[in-house]
mmCIF file of C-alpha atoms and ligand atoms in Angstrom:
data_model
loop_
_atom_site.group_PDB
_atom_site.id
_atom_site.type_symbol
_atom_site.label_atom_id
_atom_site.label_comp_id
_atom_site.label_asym_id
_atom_site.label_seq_id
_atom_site.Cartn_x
_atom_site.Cartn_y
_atom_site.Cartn_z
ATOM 1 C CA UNK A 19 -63.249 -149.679 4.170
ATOM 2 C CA UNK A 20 -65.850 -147.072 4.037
ATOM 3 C CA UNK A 21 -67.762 -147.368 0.178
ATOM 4 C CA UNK A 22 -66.965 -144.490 -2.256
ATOM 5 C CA UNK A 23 -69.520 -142.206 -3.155
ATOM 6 C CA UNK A 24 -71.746 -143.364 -6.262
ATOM 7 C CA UNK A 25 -71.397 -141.242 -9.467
ATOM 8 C CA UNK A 26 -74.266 -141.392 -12.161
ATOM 9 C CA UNK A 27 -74.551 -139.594 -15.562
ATOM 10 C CA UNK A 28 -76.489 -140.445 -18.897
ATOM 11 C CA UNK A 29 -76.534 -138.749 -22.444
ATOM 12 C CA UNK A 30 -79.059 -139.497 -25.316
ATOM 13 C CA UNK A 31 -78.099 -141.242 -28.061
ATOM 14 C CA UNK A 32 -78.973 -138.709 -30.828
ATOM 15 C CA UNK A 33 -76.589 -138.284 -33.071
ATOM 16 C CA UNK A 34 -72.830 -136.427 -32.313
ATOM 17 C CA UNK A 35 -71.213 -136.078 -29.235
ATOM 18 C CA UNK A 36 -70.554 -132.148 -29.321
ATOM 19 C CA UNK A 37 -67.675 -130.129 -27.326
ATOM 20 C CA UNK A 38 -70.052 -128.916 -25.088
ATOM 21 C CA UNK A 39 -71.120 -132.390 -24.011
ATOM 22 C CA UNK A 40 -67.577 -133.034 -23.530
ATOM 23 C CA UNK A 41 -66.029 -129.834 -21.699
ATOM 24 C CA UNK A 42 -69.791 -129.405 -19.499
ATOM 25 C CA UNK A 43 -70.104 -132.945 -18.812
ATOM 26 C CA UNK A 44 -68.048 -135.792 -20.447
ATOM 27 C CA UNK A 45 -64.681 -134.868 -19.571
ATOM 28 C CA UNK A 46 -65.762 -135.062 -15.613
ATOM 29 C CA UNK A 47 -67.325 -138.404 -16.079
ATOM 30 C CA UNK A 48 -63.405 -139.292 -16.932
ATOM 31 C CA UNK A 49 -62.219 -137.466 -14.310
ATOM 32 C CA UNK A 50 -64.300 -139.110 -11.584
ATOM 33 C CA UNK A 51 -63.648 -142.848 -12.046
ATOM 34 C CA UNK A 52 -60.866 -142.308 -10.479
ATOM 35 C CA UNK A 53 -62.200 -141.335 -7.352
ATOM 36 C CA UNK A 54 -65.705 -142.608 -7.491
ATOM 37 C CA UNK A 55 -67.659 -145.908 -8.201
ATOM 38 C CA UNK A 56 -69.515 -144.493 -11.662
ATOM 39 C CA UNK A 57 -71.721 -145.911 -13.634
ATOM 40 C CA UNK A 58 -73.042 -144.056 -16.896
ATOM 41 C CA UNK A 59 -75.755 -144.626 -19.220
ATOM 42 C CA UNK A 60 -76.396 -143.989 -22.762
ATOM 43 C CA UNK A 61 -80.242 -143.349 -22.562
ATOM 44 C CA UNK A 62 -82.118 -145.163 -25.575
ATOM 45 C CA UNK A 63 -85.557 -144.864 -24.373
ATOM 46 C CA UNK A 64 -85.103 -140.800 -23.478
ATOM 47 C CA UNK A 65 -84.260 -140.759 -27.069
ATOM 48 C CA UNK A 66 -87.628 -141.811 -27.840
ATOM 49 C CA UNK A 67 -88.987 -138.689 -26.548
ATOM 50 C CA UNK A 68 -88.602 -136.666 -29.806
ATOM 51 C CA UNK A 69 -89.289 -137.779 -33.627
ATOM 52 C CA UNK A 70 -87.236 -140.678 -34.079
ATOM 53 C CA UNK A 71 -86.595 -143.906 -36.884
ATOM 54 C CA UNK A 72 -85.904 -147.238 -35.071
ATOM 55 C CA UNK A 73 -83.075 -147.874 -37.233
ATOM 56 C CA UNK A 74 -81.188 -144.770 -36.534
ATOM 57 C CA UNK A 75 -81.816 -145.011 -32.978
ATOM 58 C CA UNK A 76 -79.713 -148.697 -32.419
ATOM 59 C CA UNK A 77 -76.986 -147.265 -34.963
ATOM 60 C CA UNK A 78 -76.884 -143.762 -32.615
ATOM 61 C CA UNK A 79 -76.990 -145.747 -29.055
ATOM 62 C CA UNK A 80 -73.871 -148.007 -30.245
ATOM 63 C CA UNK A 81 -72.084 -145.192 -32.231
ATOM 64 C CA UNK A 82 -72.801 -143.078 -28.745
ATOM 65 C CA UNK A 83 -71.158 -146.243 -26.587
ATOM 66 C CA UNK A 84 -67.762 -146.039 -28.936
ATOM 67 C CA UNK A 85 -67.525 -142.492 -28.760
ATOM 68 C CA UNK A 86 -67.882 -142.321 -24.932
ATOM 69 C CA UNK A 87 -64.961 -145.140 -24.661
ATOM 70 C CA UNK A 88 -62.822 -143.894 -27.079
ATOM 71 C CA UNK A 89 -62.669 -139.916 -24.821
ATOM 72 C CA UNK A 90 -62.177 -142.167 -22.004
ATOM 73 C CA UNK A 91 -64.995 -143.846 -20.024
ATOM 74 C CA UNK A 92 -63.935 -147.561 -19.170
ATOM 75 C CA UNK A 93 -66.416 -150.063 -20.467
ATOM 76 C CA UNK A 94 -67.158 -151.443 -17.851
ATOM 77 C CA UNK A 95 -68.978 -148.285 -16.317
ATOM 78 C CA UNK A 96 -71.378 -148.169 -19.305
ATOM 79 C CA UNK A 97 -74.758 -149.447 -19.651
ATOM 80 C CA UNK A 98 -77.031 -149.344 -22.140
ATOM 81 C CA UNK A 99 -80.526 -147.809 -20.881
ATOM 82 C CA UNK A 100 -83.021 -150.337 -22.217
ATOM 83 C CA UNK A 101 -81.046 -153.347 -20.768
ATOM 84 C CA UNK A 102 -81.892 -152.327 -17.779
ATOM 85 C CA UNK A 103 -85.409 -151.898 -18.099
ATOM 86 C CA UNK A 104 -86.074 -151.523 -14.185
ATOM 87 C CA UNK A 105 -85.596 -147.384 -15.302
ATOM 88 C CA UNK A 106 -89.387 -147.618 -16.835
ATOM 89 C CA UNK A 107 -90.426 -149.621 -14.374
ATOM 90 C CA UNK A 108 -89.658 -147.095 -11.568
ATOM 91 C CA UNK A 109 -90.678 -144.666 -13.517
ATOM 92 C CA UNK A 110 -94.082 -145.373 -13.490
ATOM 93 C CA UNK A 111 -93.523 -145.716 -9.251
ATOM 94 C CA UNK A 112 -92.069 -141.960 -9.823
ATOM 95 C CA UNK A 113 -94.923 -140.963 -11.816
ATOM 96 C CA UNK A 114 -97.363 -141.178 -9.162
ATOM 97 C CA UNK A 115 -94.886 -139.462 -6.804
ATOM 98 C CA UNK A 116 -94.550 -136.330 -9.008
ATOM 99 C CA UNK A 117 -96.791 -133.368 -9.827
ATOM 100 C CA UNK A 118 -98.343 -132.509 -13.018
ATOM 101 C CA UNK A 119 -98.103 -128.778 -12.650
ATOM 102 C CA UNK A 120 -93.997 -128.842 -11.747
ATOM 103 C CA UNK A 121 -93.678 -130.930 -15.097
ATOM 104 C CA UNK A 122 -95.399 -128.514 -17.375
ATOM 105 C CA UNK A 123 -93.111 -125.557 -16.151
ATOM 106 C CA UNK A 124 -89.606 -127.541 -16.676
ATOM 107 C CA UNK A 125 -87.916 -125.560 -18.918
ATOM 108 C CA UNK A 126 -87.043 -128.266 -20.953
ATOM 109 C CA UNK A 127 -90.209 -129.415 -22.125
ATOM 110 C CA UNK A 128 -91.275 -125.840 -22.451
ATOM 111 C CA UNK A 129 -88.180 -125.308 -25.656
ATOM 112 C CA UNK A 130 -88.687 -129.076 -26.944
ATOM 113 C CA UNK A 131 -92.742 -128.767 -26.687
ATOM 114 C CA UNK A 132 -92.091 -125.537 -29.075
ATOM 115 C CA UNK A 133 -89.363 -126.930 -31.502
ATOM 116 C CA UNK A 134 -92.102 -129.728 -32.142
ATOM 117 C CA UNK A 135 -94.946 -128.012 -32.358
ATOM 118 C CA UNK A 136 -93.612 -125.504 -35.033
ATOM 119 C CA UNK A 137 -92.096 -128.927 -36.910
ATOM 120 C CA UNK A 138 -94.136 -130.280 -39.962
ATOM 121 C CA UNK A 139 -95.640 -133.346 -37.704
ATOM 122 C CA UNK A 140 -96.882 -130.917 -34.604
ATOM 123 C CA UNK A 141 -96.591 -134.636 -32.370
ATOM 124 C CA UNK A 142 -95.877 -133.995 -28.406
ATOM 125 C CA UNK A 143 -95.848 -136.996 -26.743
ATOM 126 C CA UNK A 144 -96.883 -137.336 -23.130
ATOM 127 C CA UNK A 145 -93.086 -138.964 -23.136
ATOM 128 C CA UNK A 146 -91.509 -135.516 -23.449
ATOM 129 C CA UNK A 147 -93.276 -133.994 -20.553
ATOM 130 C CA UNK A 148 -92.379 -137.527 -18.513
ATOM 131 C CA UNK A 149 -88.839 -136.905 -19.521
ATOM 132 C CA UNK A 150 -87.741 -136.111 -16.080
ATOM 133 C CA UNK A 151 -89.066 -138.205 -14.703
ATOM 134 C CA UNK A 152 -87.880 -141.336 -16.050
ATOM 135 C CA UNK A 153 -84.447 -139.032 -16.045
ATOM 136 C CA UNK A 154 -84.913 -139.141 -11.754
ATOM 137 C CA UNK A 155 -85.251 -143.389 -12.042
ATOM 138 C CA UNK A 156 -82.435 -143.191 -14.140
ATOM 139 C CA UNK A 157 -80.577 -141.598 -11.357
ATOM 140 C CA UNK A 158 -82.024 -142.921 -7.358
ATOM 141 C CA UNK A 159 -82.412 -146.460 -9.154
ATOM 142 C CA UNK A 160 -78.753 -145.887 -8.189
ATOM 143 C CA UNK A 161 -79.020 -144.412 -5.350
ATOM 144 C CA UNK A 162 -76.504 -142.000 -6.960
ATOM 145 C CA UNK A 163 -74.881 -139.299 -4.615
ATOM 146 C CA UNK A 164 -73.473 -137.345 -7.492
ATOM 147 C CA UNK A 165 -74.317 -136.390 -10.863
ATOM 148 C CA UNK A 166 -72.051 -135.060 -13.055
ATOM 149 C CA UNK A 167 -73.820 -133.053 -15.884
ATOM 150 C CA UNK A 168 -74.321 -129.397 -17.709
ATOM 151 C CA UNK A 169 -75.872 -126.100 -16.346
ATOM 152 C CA UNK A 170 -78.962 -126.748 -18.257
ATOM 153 C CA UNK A 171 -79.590 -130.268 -16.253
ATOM 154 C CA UNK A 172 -80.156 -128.231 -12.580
ATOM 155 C CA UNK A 173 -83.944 -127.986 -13.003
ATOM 156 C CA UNK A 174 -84.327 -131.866 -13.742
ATOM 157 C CA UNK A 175 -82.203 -132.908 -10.721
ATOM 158 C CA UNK A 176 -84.194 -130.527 -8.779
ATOM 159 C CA UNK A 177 -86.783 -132.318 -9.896
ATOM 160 C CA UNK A 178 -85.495 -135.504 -8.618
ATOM 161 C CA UNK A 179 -84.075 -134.597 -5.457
ATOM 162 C CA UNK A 180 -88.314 -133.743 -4.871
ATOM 163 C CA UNK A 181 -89.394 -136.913 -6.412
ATOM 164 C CA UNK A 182 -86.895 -138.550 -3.340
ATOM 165 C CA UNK A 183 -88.339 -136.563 -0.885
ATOM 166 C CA UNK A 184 -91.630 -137.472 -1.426
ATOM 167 C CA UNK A 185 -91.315 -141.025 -1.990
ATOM 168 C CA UNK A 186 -89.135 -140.809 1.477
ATOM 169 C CA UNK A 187 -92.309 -139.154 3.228
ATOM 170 C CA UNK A 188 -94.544 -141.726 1.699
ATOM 171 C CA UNK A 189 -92.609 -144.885 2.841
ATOM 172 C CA UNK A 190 -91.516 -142.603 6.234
ATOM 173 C CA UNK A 191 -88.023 -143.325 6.210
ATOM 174 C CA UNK A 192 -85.045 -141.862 3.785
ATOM 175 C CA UNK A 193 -84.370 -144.492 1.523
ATOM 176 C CA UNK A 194 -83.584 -142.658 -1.554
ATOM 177 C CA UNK A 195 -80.158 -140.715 -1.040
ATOM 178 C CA UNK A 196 -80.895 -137.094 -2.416
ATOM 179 C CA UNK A 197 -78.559 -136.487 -5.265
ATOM 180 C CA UNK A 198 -76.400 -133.652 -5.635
ATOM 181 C CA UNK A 199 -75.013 -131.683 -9.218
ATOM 182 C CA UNK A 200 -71.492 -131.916 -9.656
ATOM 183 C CA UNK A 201 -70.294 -129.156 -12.281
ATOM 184 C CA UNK A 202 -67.285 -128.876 -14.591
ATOM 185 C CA UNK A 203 -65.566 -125.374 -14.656
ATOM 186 C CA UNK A 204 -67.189 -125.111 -17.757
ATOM 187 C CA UNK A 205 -70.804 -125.841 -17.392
ATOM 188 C CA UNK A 206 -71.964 -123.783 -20.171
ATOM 189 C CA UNK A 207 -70.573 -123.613 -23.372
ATOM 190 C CA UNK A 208 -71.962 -121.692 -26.039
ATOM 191 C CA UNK A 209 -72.489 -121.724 -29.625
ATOM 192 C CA UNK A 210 -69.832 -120.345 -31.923
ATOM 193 C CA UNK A 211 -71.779 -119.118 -34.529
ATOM 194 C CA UNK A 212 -74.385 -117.555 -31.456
ATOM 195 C CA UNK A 213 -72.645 -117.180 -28.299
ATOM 196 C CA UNK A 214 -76.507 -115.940 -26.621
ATOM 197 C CA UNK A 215 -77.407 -119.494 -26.683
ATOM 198 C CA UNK A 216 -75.608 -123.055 -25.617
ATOM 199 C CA UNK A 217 -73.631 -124.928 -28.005
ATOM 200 C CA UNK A 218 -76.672 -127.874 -29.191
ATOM 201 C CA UNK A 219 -77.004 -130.460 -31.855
ATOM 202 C CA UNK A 220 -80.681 -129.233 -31.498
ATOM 203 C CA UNK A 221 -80.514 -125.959 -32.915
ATOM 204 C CA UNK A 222 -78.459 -127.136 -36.412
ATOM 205 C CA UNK A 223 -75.305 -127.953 -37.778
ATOM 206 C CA UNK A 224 -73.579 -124.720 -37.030
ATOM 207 C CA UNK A 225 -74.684 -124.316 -33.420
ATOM 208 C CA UNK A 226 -71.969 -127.383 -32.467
ATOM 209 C CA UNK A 227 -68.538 -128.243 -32.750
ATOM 210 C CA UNK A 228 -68.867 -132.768 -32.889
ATOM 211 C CA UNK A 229 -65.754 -134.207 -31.284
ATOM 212 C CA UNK A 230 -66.059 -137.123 -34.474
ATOM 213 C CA UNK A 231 -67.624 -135.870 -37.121
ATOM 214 C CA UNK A 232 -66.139 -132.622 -37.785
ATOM 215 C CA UNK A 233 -62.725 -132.849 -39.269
ATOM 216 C CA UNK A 234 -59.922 -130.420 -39.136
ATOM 217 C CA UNK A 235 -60.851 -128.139 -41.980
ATOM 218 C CA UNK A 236 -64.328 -128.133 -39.952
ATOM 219 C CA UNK A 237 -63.480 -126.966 -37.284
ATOM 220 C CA UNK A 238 -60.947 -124.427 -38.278
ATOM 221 C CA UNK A 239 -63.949 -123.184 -40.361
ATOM 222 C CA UNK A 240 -66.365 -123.054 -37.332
ATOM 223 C CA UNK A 241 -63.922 -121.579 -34.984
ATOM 224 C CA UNK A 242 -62.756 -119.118 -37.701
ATOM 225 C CA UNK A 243 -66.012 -117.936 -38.255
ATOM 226 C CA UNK A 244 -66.901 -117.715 -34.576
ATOM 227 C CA UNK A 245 -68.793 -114.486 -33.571
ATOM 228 C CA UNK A 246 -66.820 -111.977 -31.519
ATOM 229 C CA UNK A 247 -69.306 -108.896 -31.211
ATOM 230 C CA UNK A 248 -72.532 -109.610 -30.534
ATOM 231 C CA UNK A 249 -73.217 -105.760 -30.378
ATOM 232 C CA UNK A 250 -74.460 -105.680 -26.942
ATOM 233 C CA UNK A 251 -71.658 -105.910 -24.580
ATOM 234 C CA UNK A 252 -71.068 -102.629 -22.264
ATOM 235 C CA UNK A 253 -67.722 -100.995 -22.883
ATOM 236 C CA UNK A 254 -65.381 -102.642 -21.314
ATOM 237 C CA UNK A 255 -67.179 -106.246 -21.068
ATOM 238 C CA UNK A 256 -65.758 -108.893 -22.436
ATOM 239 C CA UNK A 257 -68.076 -110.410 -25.135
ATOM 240 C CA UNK A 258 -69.574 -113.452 -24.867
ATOM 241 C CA UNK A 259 -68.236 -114.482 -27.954
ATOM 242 C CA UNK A 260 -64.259 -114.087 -26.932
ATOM 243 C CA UNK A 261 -65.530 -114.914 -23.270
ATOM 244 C CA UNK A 262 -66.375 -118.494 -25.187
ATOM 245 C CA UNK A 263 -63.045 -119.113 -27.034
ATOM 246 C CA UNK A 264 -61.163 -118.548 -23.654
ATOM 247 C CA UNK A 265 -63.257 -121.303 -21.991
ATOM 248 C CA UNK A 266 -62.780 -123.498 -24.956
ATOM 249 C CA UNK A 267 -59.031 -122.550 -24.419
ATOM 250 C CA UNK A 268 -58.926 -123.487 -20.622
ATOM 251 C CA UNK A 269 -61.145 -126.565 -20.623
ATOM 252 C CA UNK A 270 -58.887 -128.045 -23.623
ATOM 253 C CA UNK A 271 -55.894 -127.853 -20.609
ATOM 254 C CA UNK A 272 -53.999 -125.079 -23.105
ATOM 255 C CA UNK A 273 -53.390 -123.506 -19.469
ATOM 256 C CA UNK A 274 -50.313 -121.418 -20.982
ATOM 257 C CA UNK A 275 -51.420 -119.902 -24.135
ATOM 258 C CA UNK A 276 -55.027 -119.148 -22.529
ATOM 259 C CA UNK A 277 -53.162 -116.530 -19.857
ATOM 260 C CA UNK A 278 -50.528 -115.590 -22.528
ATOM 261 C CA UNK A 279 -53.983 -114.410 -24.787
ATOM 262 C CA UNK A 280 -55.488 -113.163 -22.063
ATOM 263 C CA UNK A 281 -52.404 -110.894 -20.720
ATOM 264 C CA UNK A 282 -53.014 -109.538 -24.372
ATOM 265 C CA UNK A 283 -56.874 -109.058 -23.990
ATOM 266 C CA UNK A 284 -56.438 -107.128 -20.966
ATOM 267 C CA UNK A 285 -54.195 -105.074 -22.306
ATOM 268 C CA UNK A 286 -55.321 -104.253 -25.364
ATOM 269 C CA UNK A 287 -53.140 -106.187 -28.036
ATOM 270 C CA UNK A 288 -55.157 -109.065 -28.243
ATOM 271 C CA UNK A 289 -55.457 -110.076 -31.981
ATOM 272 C CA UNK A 290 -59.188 -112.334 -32.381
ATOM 273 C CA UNK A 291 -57.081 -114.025 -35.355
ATOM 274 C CA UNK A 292 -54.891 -115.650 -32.944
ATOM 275 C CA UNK A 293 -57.293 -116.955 -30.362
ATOM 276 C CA UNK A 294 -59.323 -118.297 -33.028
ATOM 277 C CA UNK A 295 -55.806 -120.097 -34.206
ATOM 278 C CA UNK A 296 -54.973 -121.091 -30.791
ATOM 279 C CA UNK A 297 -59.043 -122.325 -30.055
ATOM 280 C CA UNK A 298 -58.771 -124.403 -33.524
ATOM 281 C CA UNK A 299 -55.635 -125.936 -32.772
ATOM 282 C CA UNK A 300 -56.321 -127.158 -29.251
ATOM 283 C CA UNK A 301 -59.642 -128.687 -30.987
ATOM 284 C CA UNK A 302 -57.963 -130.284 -34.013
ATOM 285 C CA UNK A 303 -55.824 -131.938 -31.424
ATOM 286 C CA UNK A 304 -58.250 -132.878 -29.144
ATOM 287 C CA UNK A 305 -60.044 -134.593 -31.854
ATOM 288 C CA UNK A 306 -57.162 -136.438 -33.615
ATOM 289 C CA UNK A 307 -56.448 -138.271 -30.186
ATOM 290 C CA UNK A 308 -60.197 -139.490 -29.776
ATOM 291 C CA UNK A 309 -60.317 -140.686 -33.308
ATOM 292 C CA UNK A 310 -57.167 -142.545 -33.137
ATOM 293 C CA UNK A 311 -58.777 -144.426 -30.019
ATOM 294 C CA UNK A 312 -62.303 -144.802 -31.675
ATOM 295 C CA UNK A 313 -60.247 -146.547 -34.788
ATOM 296 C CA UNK A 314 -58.903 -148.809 -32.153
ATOM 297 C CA UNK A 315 -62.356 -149.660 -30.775
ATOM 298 C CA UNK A 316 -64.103 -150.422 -34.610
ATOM 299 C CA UNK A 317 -61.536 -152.784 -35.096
ATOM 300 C CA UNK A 318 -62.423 -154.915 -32.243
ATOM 301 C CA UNK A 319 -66.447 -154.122 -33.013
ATOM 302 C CA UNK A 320 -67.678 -157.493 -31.823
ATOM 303 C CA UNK A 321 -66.148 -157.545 -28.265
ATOM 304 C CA UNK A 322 -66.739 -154.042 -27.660
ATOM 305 C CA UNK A 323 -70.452 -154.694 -28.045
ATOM 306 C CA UNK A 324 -69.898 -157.952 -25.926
ATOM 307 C CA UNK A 325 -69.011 -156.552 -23.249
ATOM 308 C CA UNK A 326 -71.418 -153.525 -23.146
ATOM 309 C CA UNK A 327 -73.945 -156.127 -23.013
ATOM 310 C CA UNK A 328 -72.307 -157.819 -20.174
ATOM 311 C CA UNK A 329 -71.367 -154.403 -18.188
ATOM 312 C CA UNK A 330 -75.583 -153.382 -18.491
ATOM 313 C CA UNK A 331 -76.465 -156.760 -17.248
ATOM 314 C CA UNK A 332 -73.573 -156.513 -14.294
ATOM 315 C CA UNK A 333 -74.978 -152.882 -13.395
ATOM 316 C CA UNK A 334 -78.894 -154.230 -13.819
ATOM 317 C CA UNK A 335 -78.412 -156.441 -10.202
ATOM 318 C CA UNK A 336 -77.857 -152.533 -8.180
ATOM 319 C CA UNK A 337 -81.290 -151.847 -10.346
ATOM 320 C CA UNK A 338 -83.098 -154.775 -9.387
ATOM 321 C CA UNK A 339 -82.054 -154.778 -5.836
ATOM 322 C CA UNK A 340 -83.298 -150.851 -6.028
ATOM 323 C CA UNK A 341 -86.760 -151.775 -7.570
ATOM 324 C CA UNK A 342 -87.703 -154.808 -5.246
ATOM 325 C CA UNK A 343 -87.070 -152.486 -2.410
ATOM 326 C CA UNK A 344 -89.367 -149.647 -3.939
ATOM 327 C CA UNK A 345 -92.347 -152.361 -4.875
ATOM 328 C CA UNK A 346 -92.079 -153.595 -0.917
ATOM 329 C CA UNK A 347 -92.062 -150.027 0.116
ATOM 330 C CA UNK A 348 -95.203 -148.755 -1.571
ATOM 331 C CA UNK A 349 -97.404 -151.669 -1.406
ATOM 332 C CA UNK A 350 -97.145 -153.342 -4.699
ATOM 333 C CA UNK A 351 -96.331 -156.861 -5.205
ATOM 334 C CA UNK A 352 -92.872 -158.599 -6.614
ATOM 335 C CA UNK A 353 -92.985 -161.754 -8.702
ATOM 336 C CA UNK A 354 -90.877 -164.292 -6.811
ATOM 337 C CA UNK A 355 -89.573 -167.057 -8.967
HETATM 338 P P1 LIG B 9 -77.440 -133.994 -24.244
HETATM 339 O O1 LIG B 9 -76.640 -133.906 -25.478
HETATM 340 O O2 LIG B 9 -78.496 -132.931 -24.180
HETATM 341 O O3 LIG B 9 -77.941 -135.385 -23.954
HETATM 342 O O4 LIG B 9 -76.462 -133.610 -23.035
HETATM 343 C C1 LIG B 9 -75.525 -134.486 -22.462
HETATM 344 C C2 LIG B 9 -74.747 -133.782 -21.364
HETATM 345 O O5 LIG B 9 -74.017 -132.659 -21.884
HETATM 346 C C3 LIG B 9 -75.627 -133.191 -20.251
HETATM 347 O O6 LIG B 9 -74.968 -133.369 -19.004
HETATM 348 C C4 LIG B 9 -75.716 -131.731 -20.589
HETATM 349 O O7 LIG B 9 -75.924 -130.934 -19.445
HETATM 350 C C5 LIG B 9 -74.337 -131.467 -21.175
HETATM 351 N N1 LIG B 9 -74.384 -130.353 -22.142
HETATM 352 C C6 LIG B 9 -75.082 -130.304 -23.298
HETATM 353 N N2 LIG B 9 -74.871 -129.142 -23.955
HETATM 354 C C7 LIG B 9 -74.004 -128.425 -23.176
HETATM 355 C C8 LIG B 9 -73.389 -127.128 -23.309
HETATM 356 N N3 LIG B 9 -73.607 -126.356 -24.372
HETATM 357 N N4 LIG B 9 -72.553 -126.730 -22.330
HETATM 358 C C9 LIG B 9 -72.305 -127.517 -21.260
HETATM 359 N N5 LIG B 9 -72.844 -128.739 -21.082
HETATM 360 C C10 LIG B 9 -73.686 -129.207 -22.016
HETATM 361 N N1 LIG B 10 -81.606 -135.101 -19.574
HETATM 362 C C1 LIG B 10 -80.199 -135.277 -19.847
HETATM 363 C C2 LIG B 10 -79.841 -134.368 -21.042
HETATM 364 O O1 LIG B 10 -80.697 -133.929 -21.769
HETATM 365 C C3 LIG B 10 -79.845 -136.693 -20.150
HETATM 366 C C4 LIG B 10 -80.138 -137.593 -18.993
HETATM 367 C C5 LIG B 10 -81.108 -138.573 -18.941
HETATM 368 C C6 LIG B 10 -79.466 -137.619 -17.740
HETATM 369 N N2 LIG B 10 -81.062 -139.214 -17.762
HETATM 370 C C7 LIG B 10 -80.077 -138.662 -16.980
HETATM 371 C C8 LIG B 10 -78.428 -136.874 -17.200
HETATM 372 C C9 LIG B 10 -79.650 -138.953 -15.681
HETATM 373 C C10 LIG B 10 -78.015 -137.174 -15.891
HETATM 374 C C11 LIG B 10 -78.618 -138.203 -15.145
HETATM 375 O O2 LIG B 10 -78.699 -134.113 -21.235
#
């Protein structure tokens, strides 16, 4: 039988899981299990990369694992990032395969870089700028064909697919597989409250609808309060704010009402009050489902954890095999037991 293609995705463990994590990226990494061999990683020491408390960060990476399984990722497709510490070890192979000057311009690092500097500790660590970096291990360790994730991820797998190509010319022969995007029809969702930039826990509170956190009369609130006008469409353009609620509309499957509202956008009867209504509801619903599943999953705490632990160390052999290869490849030595 001919092997499936491999799938590979990570998010960071920092905090909620948002609907634009879910619509851009999450809901595909359901999708493609079917199809695909996928593994997924919740990515502990990518978390480091901004100002962080240890004790938050182990709460966040489980919390992150529960949430994942309860919108539908099996268990035994997640790993943990730091128990399979072969990422930071090819890393540092990747480091010396990667150029100092594409680094500085990822966008990326450019927005984080400023967020921190203008914070009251002005800290940058050289771990932010080496972000993509260990985010390319993460994904030829692998040797991952496809990788489901957001618009604002095309840069860093750029990135990577360079990284493989010079590592390939080094070693003269193609051993790393060159790994392509794989996009949701909804790659970019925006903020409610700002529709001119993406929906992020980064920018605060209001810039993010969370899947777990937010309860109904939150997100009725949110989506109620949604910006329409922004002021700067041309007449006749649909604004970015309504253009939003429709996508939220179509990736939440409400197939129906979204061309019902739309059949009233186009021709001129569309009331905001209702798509707002019909956006809320499909969320409300959305979220009472996941929650009922995540209740599910708390009660059985203990195994859950159990067998994250033994998925990370099942996925960790593909790693290992990956890394010896590398360290024969480019000259350096492997400790043989
Ligand atoms: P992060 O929360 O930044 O770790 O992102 C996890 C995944 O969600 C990545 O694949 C991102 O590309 C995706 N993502 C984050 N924000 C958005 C957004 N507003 N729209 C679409 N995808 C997103
Ligand atoms: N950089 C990604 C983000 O900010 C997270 C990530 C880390 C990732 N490693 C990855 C995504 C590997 C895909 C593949 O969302």
């Amino acid at each position: 039988m001919e092997k499936r293609k491999q799938v590979l995705s990570c998010i960071q463990p920092t905090g909620d899981i948002h609907y634009g994590n879910y619509f851009g990226a999450v809901k595909n990494w359901v999708q493609l299990q079917e199809k695909y061999d996928c593994v997924y990683g919740v990515v502990d020491y990518h978390a480091m990369t901004a100002p962080y408390t240890p004790k938050k960060l182990r709460e966040n990476t489980w919390e992150l694992i529960f949430n994942l399984i309860a919108v539908g990722v099996e268990p035994s497709n997640l790993f943990i990032q730091s128990l399979v510490p072969e990422h930071a070890e090819l890393c540092w192979i990747f480091n010396c395969f990667t150029s100092y000057g594409q680094l500085s311009r990822m966008t990326q690092f450019k927005d984080k870089s400023k967020n921190q500097s203008s914070s009251d500790d002005s800290f940058i660590s050289a771990g932010l700028l080496d972000y993509p970096v260990l985010q390319a291990a993460d994904i030829l360790i692998y040797k991952a064909d496809y990788v489901p994730v957001g618009k604002d991820q095309e840069q860093h797998l750029e990135l990577s697919r360079n990284i493989a190509q010079r590592f390939n010319n080094q070693v003269g022969q193609e051993y790393f597989v060159l790994p392509e995007t794989l996009y949701t029809e909804t790659p970019k969702i925006a903020s409610t409250a700002d529709p001119t930039r993406k929906m992020s826990k980064s920018a605060g509170e209001k810039h993010y609808i969370s899947l777990f956190k937010d309860d109904e009369t939150r997100i009725r609130k949110k989506i109620r309060s949604a910006v329409t006008d922004t002021g700067e469409n041309k007449e006749g353009e649909m604004s970015a704010g309504i253009q939003n609620l429709f996508t939220l509309l179509k990736a939440s499957e409400k197939i129906t009402e979204h061309n019902q509202l739309m059949d009233g956008y186009n021709s001129g009867t569309l009331k905001y009050s209702e798509l707002k209504e019909a956006v809320a509801e499909a969320l409300v619903e959305l979220s009472a489902s996941f929650k009922v599943k995540k209740e599910e999953l708390l009660a059985n705490k203990k195994e859950v954890k159990n067998q994250i632990k033994a998925s990370s160390a099942e996925i960790r052999k593909a790693a290992q095999t990956t890394v010896k290869e590398v360290k024969d490849l480019c000259g350096i030595m492997n400790v043989r037991f």
